Coordinates of C-alpha atoms in Angstrom, one line a residue:
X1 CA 18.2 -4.3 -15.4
X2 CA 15.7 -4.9 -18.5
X3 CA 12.3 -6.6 -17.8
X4 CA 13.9 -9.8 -19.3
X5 CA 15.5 -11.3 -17.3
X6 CA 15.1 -14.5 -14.8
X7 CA 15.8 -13.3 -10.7
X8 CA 15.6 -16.9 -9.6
X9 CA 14.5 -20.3 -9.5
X10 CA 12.4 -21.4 -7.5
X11 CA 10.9 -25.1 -7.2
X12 CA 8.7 -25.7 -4.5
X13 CA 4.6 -25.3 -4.8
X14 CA 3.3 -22.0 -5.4
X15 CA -0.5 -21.7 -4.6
X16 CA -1.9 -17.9 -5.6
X17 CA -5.3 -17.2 -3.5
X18 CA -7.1 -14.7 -5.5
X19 CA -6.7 -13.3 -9.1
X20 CA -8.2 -10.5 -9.2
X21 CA -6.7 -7.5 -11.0
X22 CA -3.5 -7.6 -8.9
X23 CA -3.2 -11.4 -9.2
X24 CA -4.0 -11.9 -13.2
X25 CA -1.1 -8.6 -13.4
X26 CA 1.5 -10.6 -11.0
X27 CA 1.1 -14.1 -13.0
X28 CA 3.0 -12.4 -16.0
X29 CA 5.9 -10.8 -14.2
X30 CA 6.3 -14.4 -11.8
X31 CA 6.5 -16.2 -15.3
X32 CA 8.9 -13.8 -17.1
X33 CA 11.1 -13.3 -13.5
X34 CA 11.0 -16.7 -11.4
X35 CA 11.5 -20.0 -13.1
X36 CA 8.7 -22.2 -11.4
X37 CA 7.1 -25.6 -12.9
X38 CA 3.8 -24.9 -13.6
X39 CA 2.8 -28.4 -12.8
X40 CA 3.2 -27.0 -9.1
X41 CA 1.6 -24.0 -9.8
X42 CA -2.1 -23.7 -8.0
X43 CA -4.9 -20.6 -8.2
X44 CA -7.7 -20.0 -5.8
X45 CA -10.2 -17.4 -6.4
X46 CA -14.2 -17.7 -5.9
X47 CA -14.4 -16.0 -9.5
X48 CA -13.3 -17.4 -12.4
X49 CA -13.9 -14.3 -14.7
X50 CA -10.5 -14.9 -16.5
X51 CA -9.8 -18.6 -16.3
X52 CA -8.6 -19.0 -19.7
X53 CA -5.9 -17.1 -18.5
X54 CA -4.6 -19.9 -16.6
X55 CA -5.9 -22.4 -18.8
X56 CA -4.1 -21.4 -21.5
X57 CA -0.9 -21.4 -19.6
X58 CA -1.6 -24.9 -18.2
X59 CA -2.1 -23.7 -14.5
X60 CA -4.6 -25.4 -11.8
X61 CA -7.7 -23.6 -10.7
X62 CA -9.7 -23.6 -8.0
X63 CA -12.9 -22.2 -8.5
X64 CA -13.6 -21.5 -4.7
X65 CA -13.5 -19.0 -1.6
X66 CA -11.4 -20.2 1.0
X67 CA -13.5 -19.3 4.4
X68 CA -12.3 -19.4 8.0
X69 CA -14.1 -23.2 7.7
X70 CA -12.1 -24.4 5.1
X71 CA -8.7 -22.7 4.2
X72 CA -6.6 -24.9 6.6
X73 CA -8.4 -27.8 4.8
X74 CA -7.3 -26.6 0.9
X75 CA -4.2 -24.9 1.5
X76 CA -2.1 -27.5 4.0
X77 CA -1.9 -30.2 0.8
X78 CA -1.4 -27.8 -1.9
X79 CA 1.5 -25.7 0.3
X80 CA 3.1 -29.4 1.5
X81 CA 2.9 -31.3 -1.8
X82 CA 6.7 -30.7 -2.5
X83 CA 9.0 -31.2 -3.0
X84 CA 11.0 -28.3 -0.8
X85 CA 8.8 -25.5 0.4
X86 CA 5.8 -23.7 -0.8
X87 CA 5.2 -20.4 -1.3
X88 CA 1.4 -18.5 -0.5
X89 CA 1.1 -15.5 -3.0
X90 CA -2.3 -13.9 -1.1
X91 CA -3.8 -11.4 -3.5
X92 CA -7.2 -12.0 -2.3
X93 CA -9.7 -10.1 0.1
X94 CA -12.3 -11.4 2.6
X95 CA -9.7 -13.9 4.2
X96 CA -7.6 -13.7 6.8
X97 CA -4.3 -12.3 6.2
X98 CA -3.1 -13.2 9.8
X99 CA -4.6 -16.9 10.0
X100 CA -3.2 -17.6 6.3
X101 CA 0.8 -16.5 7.3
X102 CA 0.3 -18.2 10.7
X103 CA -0.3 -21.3 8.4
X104 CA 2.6 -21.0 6.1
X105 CA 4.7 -20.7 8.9
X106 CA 3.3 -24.1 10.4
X107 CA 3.9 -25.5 6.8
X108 CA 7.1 -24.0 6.5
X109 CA 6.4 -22.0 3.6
X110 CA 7.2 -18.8 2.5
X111 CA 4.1 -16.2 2.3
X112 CA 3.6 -13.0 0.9
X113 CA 0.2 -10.4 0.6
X114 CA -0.6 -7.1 -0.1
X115 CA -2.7 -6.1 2.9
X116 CA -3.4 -7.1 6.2
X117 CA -6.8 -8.2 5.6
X118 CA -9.8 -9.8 7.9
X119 CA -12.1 -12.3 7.4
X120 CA -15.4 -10.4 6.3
X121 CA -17.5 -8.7 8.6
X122 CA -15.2 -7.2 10.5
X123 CA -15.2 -3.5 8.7
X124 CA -19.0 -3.5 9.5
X125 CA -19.2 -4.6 12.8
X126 CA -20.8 -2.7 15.2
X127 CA -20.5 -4.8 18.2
X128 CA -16.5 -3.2 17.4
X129 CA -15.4 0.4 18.3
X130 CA -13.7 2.2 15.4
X131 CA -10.3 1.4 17.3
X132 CA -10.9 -2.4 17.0
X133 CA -11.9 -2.2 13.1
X134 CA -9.2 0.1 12.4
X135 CA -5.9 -0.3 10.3
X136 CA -3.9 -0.4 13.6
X137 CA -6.1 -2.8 15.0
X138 CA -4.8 -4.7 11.9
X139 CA -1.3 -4.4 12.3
X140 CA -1.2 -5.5 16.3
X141 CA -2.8 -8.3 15.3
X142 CA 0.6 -9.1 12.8
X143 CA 2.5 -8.4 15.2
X144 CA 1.4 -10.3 17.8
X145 CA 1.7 -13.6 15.6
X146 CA 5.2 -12.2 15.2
X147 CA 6.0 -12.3 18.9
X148 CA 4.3 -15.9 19.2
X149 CA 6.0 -16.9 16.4
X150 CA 9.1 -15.2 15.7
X151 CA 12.1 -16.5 13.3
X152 CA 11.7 -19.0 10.6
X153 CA 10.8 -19.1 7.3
X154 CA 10.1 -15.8 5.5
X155 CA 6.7 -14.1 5.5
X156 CA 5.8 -10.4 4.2
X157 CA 3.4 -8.7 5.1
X158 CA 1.6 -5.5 2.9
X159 CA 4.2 -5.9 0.3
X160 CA 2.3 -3.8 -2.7
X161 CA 3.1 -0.3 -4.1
X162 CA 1.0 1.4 -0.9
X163 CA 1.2 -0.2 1.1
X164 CA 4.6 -1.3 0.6
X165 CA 7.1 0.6 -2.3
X166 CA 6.4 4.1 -1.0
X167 CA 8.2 2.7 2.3
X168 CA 11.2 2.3 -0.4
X169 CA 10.4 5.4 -1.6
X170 CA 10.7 7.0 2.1
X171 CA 14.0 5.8 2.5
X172 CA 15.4 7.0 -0.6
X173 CA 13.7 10.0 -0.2
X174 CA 15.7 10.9 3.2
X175 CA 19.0 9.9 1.7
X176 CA 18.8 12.2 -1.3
X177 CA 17.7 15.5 1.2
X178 CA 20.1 14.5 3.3
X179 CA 22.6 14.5 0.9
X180 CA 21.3 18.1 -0.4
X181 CA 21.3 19.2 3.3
X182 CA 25.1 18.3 3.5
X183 CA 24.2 16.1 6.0
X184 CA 26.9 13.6 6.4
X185 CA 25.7 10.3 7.3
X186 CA 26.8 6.6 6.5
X187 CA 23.9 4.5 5.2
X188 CA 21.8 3.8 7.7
X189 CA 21.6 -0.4 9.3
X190 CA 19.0 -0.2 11.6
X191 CA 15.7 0.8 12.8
X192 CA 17.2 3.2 15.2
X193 CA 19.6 5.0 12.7
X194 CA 17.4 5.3 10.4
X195 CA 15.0 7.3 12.8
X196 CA 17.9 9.2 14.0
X197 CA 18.8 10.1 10.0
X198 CA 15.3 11.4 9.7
X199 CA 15.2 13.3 12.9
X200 CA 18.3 15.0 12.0
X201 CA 17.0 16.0 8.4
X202 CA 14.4 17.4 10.5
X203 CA 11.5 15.7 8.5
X204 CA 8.3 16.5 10.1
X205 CA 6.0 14.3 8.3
X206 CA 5.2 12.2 5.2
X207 CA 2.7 12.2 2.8
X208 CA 1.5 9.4 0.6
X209 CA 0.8 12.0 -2.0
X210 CA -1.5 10.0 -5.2
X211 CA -3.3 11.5 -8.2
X212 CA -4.5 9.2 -11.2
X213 CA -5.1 10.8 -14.0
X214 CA -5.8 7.8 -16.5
X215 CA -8.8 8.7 -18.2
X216 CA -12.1 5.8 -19.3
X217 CA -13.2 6.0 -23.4
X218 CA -16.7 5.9 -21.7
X219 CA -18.1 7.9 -19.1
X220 CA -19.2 6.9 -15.7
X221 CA -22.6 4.9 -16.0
X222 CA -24.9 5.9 -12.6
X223 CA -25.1 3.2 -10.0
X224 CA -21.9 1.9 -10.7
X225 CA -18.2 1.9 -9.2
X226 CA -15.6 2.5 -11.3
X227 CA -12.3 2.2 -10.5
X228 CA -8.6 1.3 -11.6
X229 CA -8.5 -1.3 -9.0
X230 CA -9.9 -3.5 -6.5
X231 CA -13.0 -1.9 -5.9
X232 CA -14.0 -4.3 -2.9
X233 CA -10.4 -3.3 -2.0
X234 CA -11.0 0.3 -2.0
X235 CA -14.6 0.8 -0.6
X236 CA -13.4 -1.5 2.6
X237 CA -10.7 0.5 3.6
X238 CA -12.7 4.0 2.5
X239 CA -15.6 2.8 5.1
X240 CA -13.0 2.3 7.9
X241 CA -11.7 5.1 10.3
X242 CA -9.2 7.7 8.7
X243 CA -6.0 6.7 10.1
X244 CA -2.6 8.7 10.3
X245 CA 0.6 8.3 12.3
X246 CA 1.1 11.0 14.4
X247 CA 3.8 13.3 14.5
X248 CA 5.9 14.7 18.3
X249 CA 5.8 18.0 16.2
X250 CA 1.8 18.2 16.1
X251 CA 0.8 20.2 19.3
X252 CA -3.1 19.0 19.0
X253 CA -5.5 16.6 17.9
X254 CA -7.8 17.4 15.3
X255 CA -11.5 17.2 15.6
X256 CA -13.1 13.8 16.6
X257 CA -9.2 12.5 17.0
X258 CA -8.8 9.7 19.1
X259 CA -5.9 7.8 20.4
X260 CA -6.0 3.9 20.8
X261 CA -5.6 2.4 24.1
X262 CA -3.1 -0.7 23.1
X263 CA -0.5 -1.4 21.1
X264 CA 2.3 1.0 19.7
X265 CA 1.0 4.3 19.9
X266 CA 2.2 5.5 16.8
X267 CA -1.0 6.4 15.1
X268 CA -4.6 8.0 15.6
X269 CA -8.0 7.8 14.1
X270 CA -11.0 10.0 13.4
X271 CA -14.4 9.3 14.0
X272 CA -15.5 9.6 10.6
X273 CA -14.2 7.3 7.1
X274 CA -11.5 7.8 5.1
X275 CA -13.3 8.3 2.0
X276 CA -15.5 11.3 3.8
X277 CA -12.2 12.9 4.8
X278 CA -10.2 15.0 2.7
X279 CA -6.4 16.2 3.7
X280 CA -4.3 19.1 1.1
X281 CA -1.2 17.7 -0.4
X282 CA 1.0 18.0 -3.3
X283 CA 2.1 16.0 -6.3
X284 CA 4.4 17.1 -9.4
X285 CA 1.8 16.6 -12.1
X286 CA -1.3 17.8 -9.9
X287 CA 0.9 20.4 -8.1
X288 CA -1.7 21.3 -4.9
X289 CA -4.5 19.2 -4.8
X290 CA -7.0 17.5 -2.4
X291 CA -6.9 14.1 -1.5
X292 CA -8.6 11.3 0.7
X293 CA -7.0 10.5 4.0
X294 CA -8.2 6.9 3.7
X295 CA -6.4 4.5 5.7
X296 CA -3.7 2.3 4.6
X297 CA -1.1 0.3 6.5
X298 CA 1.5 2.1 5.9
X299 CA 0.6 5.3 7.6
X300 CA 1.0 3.3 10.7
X301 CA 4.3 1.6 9.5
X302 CA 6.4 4.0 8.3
X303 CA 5.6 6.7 12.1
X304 CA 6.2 3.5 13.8
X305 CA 9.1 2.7 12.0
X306 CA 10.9 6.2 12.3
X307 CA 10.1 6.6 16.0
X308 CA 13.0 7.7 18.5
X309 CA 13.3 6.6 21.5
X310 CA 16.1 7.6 24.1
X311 CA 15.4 6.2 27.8
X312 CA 12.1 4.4 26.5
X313 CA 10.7 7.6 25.9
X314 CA 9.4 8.5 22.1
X315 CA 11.6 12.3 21.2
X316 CA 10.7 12.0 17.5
X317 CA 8.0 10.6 15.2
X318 CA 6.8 11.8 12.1
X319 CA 3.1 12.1 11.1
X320 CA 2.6 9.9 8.3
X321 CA -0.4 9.3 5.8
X322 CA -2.3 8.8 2.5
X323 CA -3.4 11.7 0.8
X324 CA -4.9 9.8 -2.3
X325 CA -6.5 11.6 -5.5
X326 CA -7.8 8.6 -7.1
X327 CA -9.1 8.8 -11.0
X328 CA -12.4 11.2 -11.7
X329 CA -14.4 8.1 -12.0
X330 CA -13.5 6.9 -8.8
X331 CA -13.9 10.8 -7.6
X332 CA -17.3 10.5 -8.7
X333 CA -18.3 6.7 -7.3
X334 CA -17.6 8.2 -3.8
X335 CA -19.9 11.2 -4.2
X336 CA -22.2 9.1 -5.3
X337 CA -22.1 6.4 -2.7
X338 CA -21.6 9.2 0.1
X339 CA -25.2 10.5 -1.2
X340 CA -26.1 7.1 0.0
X341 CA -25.0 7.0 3.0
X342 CA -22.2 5.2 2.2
X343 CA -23.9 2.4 0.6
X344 CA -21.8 0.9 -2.6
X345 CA -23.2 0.7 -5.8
X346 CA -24.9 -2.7 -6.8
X347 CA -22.6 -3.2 -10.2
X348 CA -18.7 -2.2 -10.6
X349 CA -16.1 -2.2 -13.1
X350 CA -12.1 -2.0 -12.7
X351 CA -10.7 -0.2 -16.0
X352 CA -8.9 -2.7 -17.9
X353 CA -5.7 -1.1 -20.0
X354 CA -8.1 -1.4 -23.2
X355 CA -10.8 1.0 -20.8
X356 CA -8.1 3.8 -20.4
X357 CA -7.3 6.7 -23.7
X358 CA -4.6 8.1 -21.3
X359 CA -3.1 9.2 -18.0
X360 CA -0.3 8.3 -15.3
X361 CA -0.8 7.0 -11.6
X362 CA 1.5 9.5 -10.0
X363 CA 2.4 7.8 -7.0
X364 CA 5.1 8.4 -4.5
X365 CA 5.8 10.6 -1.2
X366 CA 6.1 13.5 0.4
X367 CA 8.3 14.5 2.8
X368 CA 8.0 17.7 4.6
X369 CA 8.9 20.0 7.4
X370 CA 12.7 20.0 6.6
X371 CA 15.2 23.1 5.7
X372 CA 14.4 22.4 2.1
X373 CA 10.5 22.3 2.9
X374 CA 9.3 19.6 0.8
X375 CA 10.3 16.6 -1.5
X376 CA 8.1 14.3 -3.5
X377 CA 10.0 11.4 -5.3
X378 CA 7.8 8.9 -7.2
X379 CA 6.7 7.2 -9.7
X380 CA 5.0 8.8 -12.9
X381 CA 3.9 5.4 -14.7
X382 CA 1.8 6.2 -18.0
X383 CA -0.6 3.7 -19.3
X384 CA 0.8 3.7 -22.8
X385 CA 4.4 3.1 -20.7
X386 CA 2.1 0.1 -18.8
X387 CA 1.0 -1.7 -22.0
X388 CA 4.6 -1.4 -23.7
X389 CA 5.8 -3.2 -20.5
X390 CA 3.3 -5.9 -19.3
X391 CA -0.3 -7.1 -20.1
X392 CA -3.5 -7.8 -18.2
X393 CA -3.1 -3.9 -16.1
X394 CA -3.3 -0.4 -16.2
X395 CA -0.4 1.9 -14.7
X396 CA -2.2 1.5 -11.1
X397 CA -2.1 -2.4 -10.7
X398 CA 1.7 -2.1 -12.6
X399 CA 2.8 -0.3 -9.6
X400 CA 1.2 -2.9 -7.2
X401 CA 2.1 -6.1 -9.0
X402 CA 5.8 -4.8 -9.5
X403 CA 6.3 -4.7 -6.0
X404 CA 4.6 -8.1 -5.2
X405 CA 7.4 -9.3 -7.8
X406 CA 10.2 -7.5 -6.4
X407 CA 9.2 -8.9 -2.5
X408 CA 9.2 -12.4 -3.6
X409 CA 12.4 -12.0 -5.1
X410 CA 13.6 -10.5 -1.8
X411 CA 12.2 -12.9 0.1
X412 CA 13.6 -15.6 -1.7
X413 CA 17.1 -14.4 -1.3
X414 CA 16.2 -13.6 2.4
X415 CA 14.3 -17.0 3.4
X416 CA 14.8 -17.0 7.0
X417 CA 13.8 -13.9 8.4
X418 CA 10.6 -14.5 9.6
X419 CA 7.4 -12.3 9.6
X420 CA 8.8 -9.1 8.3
X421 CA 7.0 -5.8 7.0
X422 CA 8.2 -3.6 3.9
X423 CA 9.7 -1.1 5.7
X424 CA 12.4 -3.8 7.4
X425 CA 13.5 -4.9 4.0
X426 CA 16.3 -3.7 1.6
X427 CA 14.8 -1.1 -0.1
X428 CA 17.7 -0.6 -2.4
X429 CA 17.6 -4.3 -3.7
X430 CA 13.6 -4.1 -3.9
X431 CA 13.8 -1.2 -6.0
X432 CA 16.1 -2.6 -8.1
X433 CA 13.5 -5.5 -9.4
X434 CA 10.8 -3.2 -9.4
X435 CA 11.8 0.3 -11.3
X436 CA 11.9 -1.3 -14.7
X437 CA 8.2 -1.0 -14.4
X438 CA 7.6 2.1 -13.0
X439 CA 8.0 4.8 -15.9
X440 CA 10.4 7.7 -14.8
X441 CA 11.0 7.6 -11.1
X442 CA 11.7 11.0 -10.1
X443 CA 12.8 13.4 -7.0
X444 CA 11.2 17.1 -7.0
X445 CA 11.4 19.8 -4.7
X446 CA 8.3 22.1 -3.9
X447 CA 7.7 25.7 -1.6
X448 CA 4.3 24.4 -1.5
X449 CA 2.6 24.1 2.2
X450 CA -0.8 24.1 3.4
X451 CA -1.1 27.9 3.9
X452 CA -1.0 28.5 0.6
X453 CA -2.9 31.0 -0.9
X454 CA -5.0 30.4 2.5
X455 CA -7.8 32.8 3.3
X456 CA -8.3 35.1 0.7
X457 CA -12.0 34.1 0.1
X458 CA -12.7 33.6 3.9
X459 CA -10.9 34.2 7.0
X460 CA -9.7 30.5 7.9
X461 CA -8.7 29.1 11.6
X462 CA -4.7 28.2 10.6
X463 CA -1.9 27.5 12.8
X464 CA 0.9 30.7 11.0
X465 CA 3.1 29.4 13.2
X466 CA 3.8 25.7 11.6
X467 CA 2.6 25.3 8.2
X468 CA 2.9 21.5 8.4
X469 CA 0.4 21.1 11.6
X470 CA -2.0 18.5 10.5
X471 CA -4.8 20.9 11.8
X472 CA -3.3 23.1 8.2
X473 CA -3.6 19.8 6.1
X474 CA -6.8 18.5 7.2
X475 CA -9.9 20.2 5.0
X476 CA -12.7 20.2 7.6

């Protein structure tokens, strides 16, 4: 499939809350893959940086932030102004990513974000315990409107490239070590086979394994964030707990590990942030690198997802989490706001494609443990690859925006399946819309672990026994 051509039509009201980096990179792939009357089309952000954007296309704006005051107030008219149903594209942050989908559903319109997101304050709240501001914390709270309100229309939830693709990724992943393991196995249909499929491949964990390279003309200015994407995005979720599923292989937790008391058990934290904790991992381009275990939704997802149960006891779950090498200048905005005690710089800047000279966002994961020892398949997008295919990005918010393009398409062909995550959608189809825009998309094999080259400077504390215990991964 060529980046030409239309998916769909769809003719309802589409109101996009934020544009941002991710939402002036989606507008272009909407208008070149759904057929939509613009008169119906409606924009919400609180900045209007890159209006003429939409001006120049014709499209509403409204130059405002929607607040926990006012968004039933804005959106119920713009989402029920027909005619047939809306559709809620939330790119935004600082609103509510549960209170918005409960809304669409009310409406009976179809909804799709990135993130499970809180209305602000929440990250910083220390009236909370690092359980209650945590990703998981998050994600109960999604499912818990699922449960209250189950069925209906469709609404996705953390639909980007991570969270979101690499949960594509996972399942493709499994089927091509599978396949190289000779193990013969249908396709999997549900939940439960697929958790069976990789129990039996004898995956032990996953990483999220992430290095930009793309490279800035200028360097780093001091006192400022610099980033290839949302840096409000990235500094939230760097300030909460780390966060990982957690595998039945690992036989301890590691220092300041803590379980949470509700929900489904399929993850931990640590008592210190994501961007302050750094995990060893693996990529093709990078080969063994370090990376921050910063928390993201899918961690918690993907080991919930996978889980085995026989007799309502788990018997298999795979650890699961991000191990993200960001660009250098993004390396070097955490240093710098770590030496201030994790206080952000007053002035940032996201790297436009006219920013970058070169580089690829290597993103894709890795999964470990097995007979074959480790497989990283991903996506090796190249910002001169970016610019050939779509404007207004860099490789990063390609491989985000892609995603948010291919779940609309899916949920459009799937519109009554109610509140569903990534991980419950047809990964084959999604991938389909999106690989046209993800530069080669490749599998590789790697004898890397943890122990390697391990204690030949200093005598370390490692488990010999189990390369792939997260007490080997984690770089205290």
């Amino acid at each position: 499939m060529t980046q030409s051509g239309v998916h769909l039509d769809f003719h309802g009201p589409i109101v996009m809350v934020g544009f941002g980096s991710i939402g002036k990179g989606t507008l272009p792939l909407l208008e070149r893959h759904i057929a939509f009357d613009r008169s119906k089309f409606v924009v919400i952000a609180p900045d209007d940086a890159d209006r003429q954007l939409l001006d120049e296309r014709q499209i509403r704006f409204l130059h405002l932030a929607l607040t926990k005051d006012n968004y039933r107030q804005i959106l119920t008219p713009l989402l029920t102004s027909g005619p047939g149903r809306g559709m809620m594209v939330n790119l935004s942050v600082d609103t509510s990513s549960v209170d918005m989908m409960a809304l669409a559903k009310e409406l009976d319109a179809f909804y799709i974000d990135t993130v499970v997101e809180p209305w602000p304050g929440l990250y910083t709240n220390r009236a909370l315990s690092p359980s209650q501001r945590s990703n998981y914390a998050l994600r109960e709270s999604l499912l818990e409107l699922r449960r209250r309100m189950p069925g209906g229309v469709t609404a996705v939830s953390c639909c980007g490239a991570n969270p979101g693709m690499v949960s594509w990724m996972v399942k493709q992943a499994l089927i091509d070590i599978a396949a190289d393991l000779g193990i013969a196995a249908e396709r999997p249909q549900s939940r439960e086979a697929w958790a069976r499929l990789m129990h039996r491949a004898g995956v032990k964990g996953i990483h999220i394994a992430e290095r930009d390279t793309q490279r800035a003309r200028e360097p780093k200015p001091r006192g400022k964030f610099v980033n290839t994407w949302s840096v409000e995005g990235f500094v939230s979720e760097g300030l909460q707990p780390a966060e990982l599923g957690w595998g039945t292989h690992e036989k301890s937790l590691p220092p300041g590990g803590n379980t949470h008391a509700f929900g489904c058990e399929a993850a931990i934290y640590l008592t210190r942030p994501g961007a302050g904790t750094r995990v060893r991992s693996w990529t093709p381009t990078a080969q063994a690198q370090h990376g921050f275990l910063v928390t993201h939704n899918e961690s918690i997802s993907i080991a919930d997802y996978f889980t085995l149960r026989e007799d309502g006891k788990v018997v298999y779950r795979p650890t699961c989490h991000y191990a993200y090498h960001p660009c250098d200048d993004a390396v070097l905005s955490l240093h710098e706001m770590a030496g201030a005690q994790w206080r952000r710089q007053e002035t940032w800047h996201i790297l436009s494609e006219h920013d970058i000279v070169d580089g690829i966002d290597e993103l894709g994961v890795l999964l470990y443990g097995h007979a074959k020892n480790a497989y990283w398949y991903g996506s090796q997008l190249s910002i001169e690859e970016t610019r050939q295919l779509a404007p207004y990005q860099n490789a990063t918010g390609l491989q985000v925006t892609s995603a948010v393009l291919a779940g609309i398409v899916w949920m459009l062909e799937n519109p009554e399946r109610g509140i569903v995550e990534a991980d419950e959608m047809d990964f084959r189809r999604c991938l389909e819309v999106q690989r046209p825009y993800l530069g080669p998309v490749v599998g590789h094999y790697t004898d890397w672990t943890p122990l390697a080259g391990r204690g030949e400077l200093f005598p370390e504390d490692v488990d010999q026994s189990d390369p792939w215990q997260f007490k080997n991964v984690l770089v205290s």
